[in-house]
Short mmCIF file of C-alpha atoms in Angstrom, two decimals:
data_model
loop_
_atom_site.label_atom_id
_atom_site.label_comp_id
_atom_site.label_asym_id
_atom_site.label_seq_id
_atom_site.Cartn_x
_atom_site.Cartn_y
_atom_site.Cartn_z
CA MET N 76 -21.29 41.70 16.59
CA THR N 77 -18.76 39.26 16.01
CA ILE N 78 -15.79 40.92 15.28
CA SER N 79 -14.22 40.06 11.43
CA TYR N 80 -10.36 39.15 12.27
CA LEU N 81 -9.32 39.02 8.42
CA GLU N 82 -8.96 42.66 8.28
CA TYR N 83 -6.25 41.40 11.02
CA ILE N 84 -4.36 39.13 8.45
CA ASN N 85 -1.08 40.61 6.08
CA GLU N 86 -1.94 39.31 3.20
CA SER N 87 1.59 40.28 2.31
CA ARG N 88 2.78 38.49 5.62
CA VAL N 89 0.96 35.26 4.65
CA ARG N 90 2.92 35.23 1.04
CA GLU N 91 6.46 36.15 2.84
CA VAL N 92 5.78 32.93 5.50
CA LEU N 93 4.09 30.57 2.73
CA SER N 94 7.43 31.09 0.36
CA ASP N 95 9.74 30.81 2.83
CA LEU N 96 8.24 27.54 4.11
CA VAL N 97 8.49 26.05 -0.18
CA ARG N 98 12.22 27.28 -0.33
CA ILE N 99 12.75 24.45 2.59
CA PRO N 100 13.82 21.44 1.10
CA SER N 101 11.97 18.90 3.62
CA VAL N 102 10.99 15.80 1.08
CA ASN N 103 10.47 12.87 3.60
CA PRO N 104 13.88 11.00 4.25
CA GLY N 105 11.51 7.77 2.92
CA PHE N 106 11.59 9.19 -0.55
CA GLN N 107 14.45 9.36 -2.58
CA GLY N 108 16.68 12.21 -2.23
CA GLY N 109 14.14 12.77 0.82
CA GLN N 110 16.23 15.47 2.54
CA GLY N 111 14.02 15.42 6.52
CA GLU N 112 12.52 18.19 8.34
CA LYS N 113 15.38 19.29 9.68
CA GLU N 114 14.98 23.13 7.83
CA VAL N 115 11.96 23.14 8.21
CA ALA N 116 11.67 22.44 12.29
CA ALA N 117 14.43 25.44 12.64
CA TYR N 118 12.47 27.79 10.72
CA VAL N 119 9.87 27.16 12.91
CA ARG N 120 11.73 27.70 15.85
CA ARG N 121 12.92 30.90 14.80
CA PHE N 122 9.44 31.89 14.60
CA LEU N 123 8.44 31.43 17.67
CA GLU N 124 11.99 32.62 19.01
CA ARG N 125 11.15 36.09 17.53
CA LEU N 126 7.56 36.45 19.53
CA GLY N 127 9.07 35.22 22.49
CA LEU N 128 6.45 32.43 22.55
CA PRO N 129 7.74 29.08 24.65
CA TYR N 130 8.50 25.95 22.72
CA GLU N 131 9.13 22.40 23.39
CA VAL N 132 11.12 20.23 21.04
CA GLN N 133 10.05 16.85 20.97
CA SER N 134 12.34 14.25 19.63
CA VAL N 135 11.05 11.22 17.51
CA GLU N 136 14.18 10.49 15.47
CA PRO N 137 17.80 11.91 15.07
CA ASP N 138 17.47 15.12 13.19
CA ARG N 139 13.51 14.91 13.03
CA ASP N 140 12.07 16.34 15.74
CA ASN N 141 8.78 18.04 16.15
CA VAL N 142 8.28 21.50 17.67
CA ILE N 143 5.34 22.37 19.82
CA GLY N 144 5.25 26.41 20.44
CA THR N 145 2.25 28.23 23.08
CA LEU N 146 0.32 31.37 23.13
CA ALA N 147 -1.26 31.30 26.35
CA GLY N 148 -5.28 32.19 26.89
CA ARG N 149 -7.03 33.36 28.75
CA THR N 150 -8.60 29.80 30.23
CA ASP N 151 -5.75 27.21 30.70
CA ARG N 152 -8.30 24.95 28.06
CA CYS N 153 -5.67 24.06 25.59
CA LEU N 154 -6.85 23.59 21.42
CA LEU N 155 -3.95 22.46 19.47
CA TRP N 156 -3.29 23.81 16.15
CA GLU N 157 -1.15 20.89 14.31
CA ALA N 158 0.94 20.73 10.66
CA HIS N 159 3.37 18.43 9.25
CA MET N 160 6.30 19.50 7.89
CA ASP N 161 7.16 17.01 5.55
CA THR N 162 6.48 16.59 1.72
CA VAL N 163 6.17 14.23 -0.87
CA GLN N 164 8.88 13.28 -3.80
CA THR N 165 9.73 15.57 -5.97
CA ALA N 166 9.89 13.97 -8.90
CA GLY N 167 7.90 14.59 -11.63
CA MET N 168 7.11 17.95 -11.20
CA THR N 169 6.70 20.64 -14.05
CA LEU N 170 8.05 23.59 -12.11
CA ASP N 171 10.59 24.55 -9.99
CA PRO N 172 9.51 22.55 -6.14
CA PHE N 173 10.99 25.49 -4.39
CA GLY N 174 11.20 27.78 -6.49
CA ALA N 175 7.34 29.47 -4.45
CA GLU N 176 6.78 31.09 -7.59
CA VAL N 177 3.56 33.25 -7.44
CA ARG N 178 1.21 33.22 -10.64
CA ASP N 179 -2.75 34.98 -10.16
CA GLY N 180 -2.77 34.29 -6.82
CA ARG N 181 -1.68 30.89 -7.07
CA LEU N 182 1.99 29.94 -4.92
CA TYR N 183 3.34 27.02 -6.60
CA GLY N 184 5.99 24.23 -5.16
CA ARG N 185 5.87 21.04 -3.49
CA GLY N 186 4.03 21.43 -0.02
CA ALA N 187 2.42 24.53 -1.08
CA CYS N 188 -1.41 22.78 -0.63
CA ASP N 189 0.16 19.63 1.01
CA THR N 190 0.20 21.31 4.45
CA LYS N 191 2.49 23.93 4.70
CA ALA N 192 -0.27 26.29 3.39
CA SER N 193 -1.79 25.13 7.18
CA LEU N 194 1.39 26.13 8.56
CA ALA N 195 1.98 29.09 7.21
CA ALA N 196 -1.52 30.09 8.75
CA MET N 197 -1.25 28.88 12.03
CA LEU N 198 1.80 30.59 12.04
CA VAL N 199 0.88 33.78 10.71
CA ALA N 200 -2.77 33.67 13.52
CA LEU N 201 -0.55 33.16 16.06
CA GLU N 202 1.98 35.95 15.03
CA THR N 203 -1.23 38.00 14.78
CA MET N 204 -2.49 37.41 18.18
CA LYS N 205 0.78 37.57 20.11
CA GLU N 206 1.28 40.80 18.11
CA ARG N 207 -1.43 42.37 18.69
CA ASP N 208 -2.03 41.50 22.28
CA MET N 209 -5.17 40.05 21.99
CA LEU N 210 -5.81 37.21 24.42
CA PRO N 211 -7.59 33.57 23.17
CA ALA N 212 -10.48 32.39 24.62
CA VAL N 213 -8.18 29.08 24.75
CA THR N 214 -5.00 28.43 25.00
CA VAL N 215 -3.36 27.30 21.44
CA ARG N 216 -0.37 24.98 20.54
CA LEU N 217 1.12 24.75 17.73
CA ALA N 218 2.52 21.43 17.42
CA ALA N 219 5.10 21.37 13.53
CA VAL N 220 5.48 17.66 13.44
CA VAL N 221 7.58 14.86 10.65
CA ASP N 222 6.51 12.06 9.33
CA GLU N 223 3.63 12.43 7.93
CA GLU N 224 3.86 11.48 4.39
CA ILE N 225 4.77 8.06 5.45
CA THR N 226 4.60 6.45 8.79
CA TYR N 227 2.98 9.01 11.24
CA LYS N 228 6.11 9.19 13.49
CA GLY N 229 5.35 12.60 14.19
CA VAL N 230 1.76 12.74 15.93
CA SER N 231 2.28 9.27 17.07
CA ALA N 232 4.85 10.62 19.51
CA LEU N 233 2.76 13.72 19.74
CA ALA N 234 0.41 11.74 20.67
CA GLU N 235 1.34 8.93 23.07
CA LEU N 236 3.01 12.25 25.09
CA ILE N 237 -1.03 13.42 25.77
CA ARG N 238 -1.76 10.11 26.59
CA CYS N 239 0.52 10.41 29.44
CA GLY N 240 -0.48 13.75 30.88
CA GLY N 241 2.75 15.46 29.35
CA LEU N 242 0.62 17.56 27.06
CA ARG N 243 -2.36 19.11 27.64
CA CYS N 244 -4.86 19.21 24.98
CA ASP N 245 -8.73 19.63 24.88
CA ALA N 246 -9.47 20.04 21.34
CA ALA N 247 -7.04 20.03 18.12
CA ILE N 248 -7.36 20.77 14.59
CA VAL N 249 -4.99 18.97 12.08
CA GLY N 250 -4.17 21.00 9.23
CA GLU N 251 -4.52 19.68 5.33
CA PRO N 252 -5.47 20.69 2.20
CA THR N 253 -10.13 21.13 2.56
CA LYS N 254 -11.16 24.31 1.14
CA LEU N 255 -11.87 25.35 4.07
CA HIS N 256 -14.09 23.01 4.58
CA ALA N 257 -14.16 20.44 8.24
CA ILE N 258 -13.66 17.11 7.82
CA ILE N 259 -15.07 15.64 10.52
CA ALA N 260 -14.58 11.93 9.37
CA HIS N 261 -12.10 10.01 7.57
CA LYS N 262 -11.16 6.64 7.13
CA GLY N 263 -8.94 4.41 7.82
CA VAL N 264 -6.32 2.01 5.97
CA LEU N 265 -4.98 -1.49 5.94
CA ARG N 266 -2.69 -2.62 4.12
CA PHE N 267 -1.13 -6.40 3.62
CA ARG N 268 0.00 -8.62 1.42
CA ILE N 269 -1.04 -12.47 0.17
CA GLU N 270 0.95 -14.74 -1.43
CA THR N 271 0.07 -18.07 -2.89
CA ILE N 272 2.30 -21.27 -3.37
CA GLY N 273 3.06 -23.24 -6.32
CA ALA N 274 5.15 -25.46 -7.62
CA ALA N 275 6.87 -25.02 -10.93
CA ALA N 276 7.29 -26.40 -14.42
CA HIS N 277 8.08 -26.09 -17.50
CA SER N 278 5.22 -23.99 -19.77
CA SER N 279 5.12 -26.13 -22.19
CA THR N 280 3.58 -29.56 -19.21
CA PRO N 281 1.93 -26.82 -17.13
CA GLU N 282 -0.04 -29.76 -15.84
CA LYS N 283 3.11 -31.25 -13.85
CA GLY N 284 2.78 -27.50 -12.18
CA VAL N 285 0.42 -25.27 -9.80
CA ASN N 286 0.29 -22.28 -10.71
CA ALA N 287 0.63 -19.83 -7.92
CA ILE N 288 -0.95 -17.08 -10.64
CA GLU N 289 -3.65 -18.85 -11.41
CA ARG N 290 -4.31 -19.22 -7.91
CA MET N 291 -4.27 -15.68 -6.80
CA ALA N 292 -6.44 -15.15 -9.88
CA ASP N 293 -9.07 -16.96 -7.48
CA VAL N 294 -7.80 -15.05 -4.41
CA ILE N 295 -8.84 -11.63 -6.01
CA ALA N 296 -11.79 -12.57 -7.89
CA PHE N 297 -12.67 -13.79 -4.26
CA LEU N 298 -11.39 -10.65 -2.57
CA LYS N 299 -14.19 -8.90 -5.42
CA ARG N 300 -16.81 -10.76 -3.80
CA TYR N 301 -16.20 -10.29 -0.23
CA ALA N 302 -16.16 -6.69 -0.36
CA ALA N 303 -19.10 -6.28 -2.24
CA GLU N 304 -20.80 -8.48 -0.39
CA ARG N 305 -19.61 -7.10 3.46
CA PHE N 306 -18.40 -3.98 3.36
CA PRO N 307 -22.04 -1.76 2.36
CA ALA N 308 -22.68 -3.42 5.94
CA SER N 309 -20.17 -0.81 7.08
CA ARG N 310 -21.30 2.36 5.39
CA HIS N 311 -20.72 5.85 7.18
CA PRO N 312 -22.92 8.12 6.24
CA LEU N 313 -20.67 10.36 5.53
CA THR N 314 -17.69 8.47 4.77
CA GLY N 315 -18.64 5.63 2.55
CA ALA N 316 -18.13 2.33 2.71
CA PRO N 317 -14.77 0.51 3.60
CA THR N 318 -13.43 -0.43 0.02
CA LEU N 319 -10.22 -3.04 -0.93
CA CYS N 320 -7.76 -2.04 -3.63
CA ILE N 321 -5.39 -4.66 -5.30
CA SER N 322 -2.10 -2.20 -5.33
CA MET N 323 0.45 -4.47 -6.36
CA ILE N 324 1.33 -7.61 -7.44
CA GLU N 325 4.03 -9.21 -8.88
CA GLY N 326 4.91 -13.29 -9.98
CA GLY N 327 7.19 -15.53 -11.95
CA VAL N 328 10.50 -15.98 -12.60
CA ALA N 329 10.49 -16.61 -16.72
CA PRO N 330 8.55 -16.59 -19.10
CA ASN N 331 8.81 -20.21 -20.35
CA THR N 332 8.28 -21.38 -16.96
CA VAL N 333 4.71 -21.57 -14.50
CA ALA N 334 4.86 -19.27 -11.71
CA GLU N 335 5.35 -20.91 -8.32
CA ARG N 336 5.01 -17.29 -6.49
CA CYS N 337 2.11 -15.14 -6.31
CA LEU N 338 2.43 -11.83 -4.05
CA VAL N 339 -0.18 -9.25 -4.12
CA SER N 340 -1.06 -6.15 -1.59
CA VAL N 341 -4.46 -5.63 -0.49
CA ASP N 342 -5.78 -1.88 0.41
CA ILE N 343 -8.60 -1.65 2.73
CA ARG N 344 -10.21 1.83 3.52
CA THR N 345 -11.82 1.22 6.68
CA ALA N 346 -15.12 3.33 7.44
CA PRO N 347 -15.10 4.96 10.67
CA GLY N 348 -16.34 2.35 13.62
CA GLN N 349 -14.53 -0.60 12.38
CA GLU N 350 -11.02 -1.21 13.54
CA TRP N 351 -8.50 -2.29 11.51
CA GLU N 352 -7.77 -5.27 13.47
CA ASP N 353 -10.96 -7.02 13.27
CA VAL N 354 -11.07 -6.27 9.60
CA TRP N 355 -7.65 -7.49 8.69
CA ALA N 356 -9.03 -11.00 10.98
CA ASP N 357 -12.07 -11.93 8.94
CA ALA N 358 -10.55 -11.15 5.61
CA ARG N 359 -7.23 -13.33 6.64
CA ASP N 360 -9.92 -16.19 7.80
CA SER N 361 -12.18 -15.85 4.96
CA VAL N 362 -9.50 -16.37 2.49
CA ALA N 363 -8.13 -19.39 4.15
CA SER N 364 -11.88 -20.63 4.41
CA PHE N 365 -12.16 -20.36 0.89
CA VAL N 366 -8.99 -22.00 -0.23
CA ARG N 367 -10.49 -25.05 1.89
CA GLU N 368 -13.34 -25.41 0.03
CA GLN N 369 -12.10 -25.11 -3.22
CA GLY N 370 -9.90 -28.07 -2.73
CA TRP N 371 -6.89 -26.51 -4.65
CA PRO N 372 -4.35 -29.28 -5.89
CA SER N 373 -1.44 -30.46 -4.04
CA GLY N 374 1.34 -28.52 -3.54
CA ALA N 375 -0.69 -25.22 -3.85
CA SER N 376 -1.21 -22.53 -0.41
CA VAL N 377 -1.79 -19.34 0.57
CA VAL N 378 -0.49 -16.64 3.56
CA VAL N 379 -2.45 -14.28 4.60
CA HIS N 380 0.56 -11.83 6.10
CA ARG N 381 0.47 -9.89 8.69
CA PRO N 382 -0.43 -5.66 8.03
CA PHE N 383 2.42 -3.99 7.17
CA LEU N 384 0.45 -0.11 7.27
CA THR N 385 -2.32 0.57 9.13
CA ASP N 386 -4.06 3.60 10.43
CA PHE N 387 -7.52 4.18 12.26
CA ALA N 388 -10.33 6.17 10.92
CA MET N 389 -11.19 8.65 13.31
CA GLU N 390 -14.85 11.05 13.53
CA VAL N 391 -16.16 14.32 15.97
CA ALA N 392 -19.65 14.92 16.71
CA PRO N 393 -21.19 17.03 14.44
CA ASP N 394 -22.50 18.98 17.24
CA ASP N 395 -19.14 19.38 19.15
CA PRO N 396 -17.75 22.28 20.28
CA LEU N 397 -15.34 22.63 18.36
CA VAL N 398 -16.99 21.67 15.26
CA LEU N 399 -19.34 24.45 15.97
CA THR N 400 -17.20 27.13 16.76
CA LEU N 401 -14.68 26.77 13.95
CA MET N 402 -17.74 26.20 11.15
CA ALA N 403 -19.16 29.42 12.12
CA ALA N 404 -15.56 30.94 11.50
CA SER N 405 -15.22 29.43 8.41
CA ASN N 406 -18.52 30.28 7.33
CA THR N 407 -17.56 34.12 8.73
CA TYR N 408 -14.71 34.17 6.18
CA ALA N 409 -15.64 31.99 3.09
CA PRO N 410 -19.14 31.16 2.91
CA GLY N 411 -20.98 27.41 1.70
CA ARG N 412 -18.42 25.44 4.02
CA VAL N 413 -19.96 22.24 5.45
CA ALA N 414 -18.93 19.97 7.66
CA VAL N 415 -18.04 16.73 5.49
CA GLY N 416 -16.42 13.49 5.62
CA ALA N 417 -13.22 11.76 3.52
CA PRO N 418 -12.24 8.95 1.75
CA TYR N 419 -8.26 8.84 2.52
CA CYS N 420 -6.05 9.59 6.32
CA SER N 421 -4.49 11.96 7.83
CA ASP N 422 -2.92 12.72 11.70
CA ALA N 423 -6.14 13.71 12.80
CA SER N 424 -6.74 9.90 13.99
CA LYS N 425 -4.44 9.46 16.05
CA LEU N 426 -4.83 12.03 18.73
CA THR N 427 -8.94 10.98 18.43
CA ARG N 428 -7.59 7.70 19.97
CA VAL N 429 -5.83 9.41 22.94
CA GLY N 430 -9.23 11.56 23.53
CA VAL N 431 -8.78 14.48 21.85
CA PRO N 432 -11.86 15.63 20.04
CA THR N 433 -10.55 16.90 16.12
CA LEU N 434 -10.87 17.72 12.81
CA VAL N 435 -9.31 18.28 9.91
CA PHE N 436 -9.30 21.51 7.88
CA GLY N 437 -6.80 23.78 6.15
CA PRO N 438 -6.39 26.06 2.54
CA GLY N 439 -5.72 24.46 -0.80
CA ASP N 440 -7.75 21.59 -1.95
CA ILE N 441 -6.68 18.06 -1.87
CA ALA N 442 -6.95 17.69 -5.54
CA GLU N 443 -3.42 19.77 -6.00
CA ALA N 444 -1.75 17.96 -3.11
CA HIS N 445 1.52 15.33 -4.85
CA THR N 446 0.77 16.72 -8.29
CA ALA N 447 3.46 17.88 -11.37
CA ASP N 448 2.22 21.58 -10.20
CA GLU N 449 1.56 21.87 -7.04
CA TRP N 450 -0.63 25.50 -5.54
CA VAL N 451 -2.62 26.55 -3.84
CA GLU N 452 -4.21 29.63 -3.56
CA LEU N 453 -2.82 32.49 -1.53
CA ALA N 454 -6.16 34.52 -0.61
CA GLU N 455 -7.90 30.72 0.44
CA VAL N 456 -4.52 31.14 3.01
CA VAL N 457 -5.47 34.38 4.03
CA ARG N 458 -9.18 33.26 5.17
CA ALA N 459 -7.49 30.25 6.46
CA ALA N 460 -5.55 32.63 8.94
CA ALA N 461 -8.24 34.55 9.57
CA VAL N 462 -10.35 31.60 10.63
CA PHE N 463 -7.41 30.28 12.56
CA VAL N 464 -7.08 33.25 14.46
CA HIS N 465 -11.29 33.46 15.37
CA THR N 466 -11.30 29.90 16.31
CA ALA N 467 -9.24 30.43 18.93
CA MET N 468 -10.51 33.70 20.35
CA HIS N 469 -14.00 31.85 20.59
CA PHE N 470 -13.82 28.55 21.26
CA GLY N 471 -15.60 27.37 24.18
CA GLU N 472 -17.29 30.70 25.01
#
């Protein structure tokens, strides 16, 4: 009978480590007032040093370092645990974002759910194995990385290190709030801007101008039809079909002037199996064809700009050994957990692109991420730590 590792996890220690992490401001510097991840990285380094575990620091940007610690196992095969250290902004929060207040079994604060709970569970799992002289089935590496919330620079640098052979990694778990389910597929993202250009005129004589806003209305209507017709064919059984959203719009200069320019941002969520380059090229060419067919008036034109943000979709096979091991572990401590898909992106896609089978797993509910009163159930963080230990002790057996 497989041993239960839940009894090895010190609940008060989980609370202590998570409280420590939440009390350290680590808002991504891409957000207003962001302090960056420097102090959390220092905390992780001290944690590993106290355990006597070797670690390396990977510089990503000035004062923004990934920290990669290692616990040797019975084989040289490597299981990577990865979690990001940055959080989103704190504006609009209804409680002290760094107070780490505990009420009714919940710990509150920015990052408590997304995703310092996962990082805390990983750290306590490492600590538990090291202090109890437990030898995992595989070598475990914990990577605390920067910049997940904006441009994925941390995991991208980590993935490049793996791709170049500087870090062995045979499988990976990316920590995110999944309620202890395993996300084995998620969507990618493609964001680009479309600009319509017209000709200004006085609004009392609109026929003398070319209204870029009205032309953009035509383009938006076309894009909705385009998505409805094209995207269902790319439906994935776990993530569903790709989606398209017009997320921002700006145009015009005055209430009495025909707008000569309009700009929209387009957000497309791609499904596993799609490449963003292909999706963008098809959208670009389709918009251009639509404009030609419409016979827009002289002086009207459209520009589909290059993407300003992209990320890959990802998936791992449901019968991958890591999926099977983690699902068995998760259901040992939290029955009813399943392998699912997600509509959002994560660091996992960058790891799968360099050949590392990766799933997403962690305590907390994604619905609580980035909220005004972000929180996580402490009991779930404890169970997550047990799952991490269990998976490390039995992966590959």
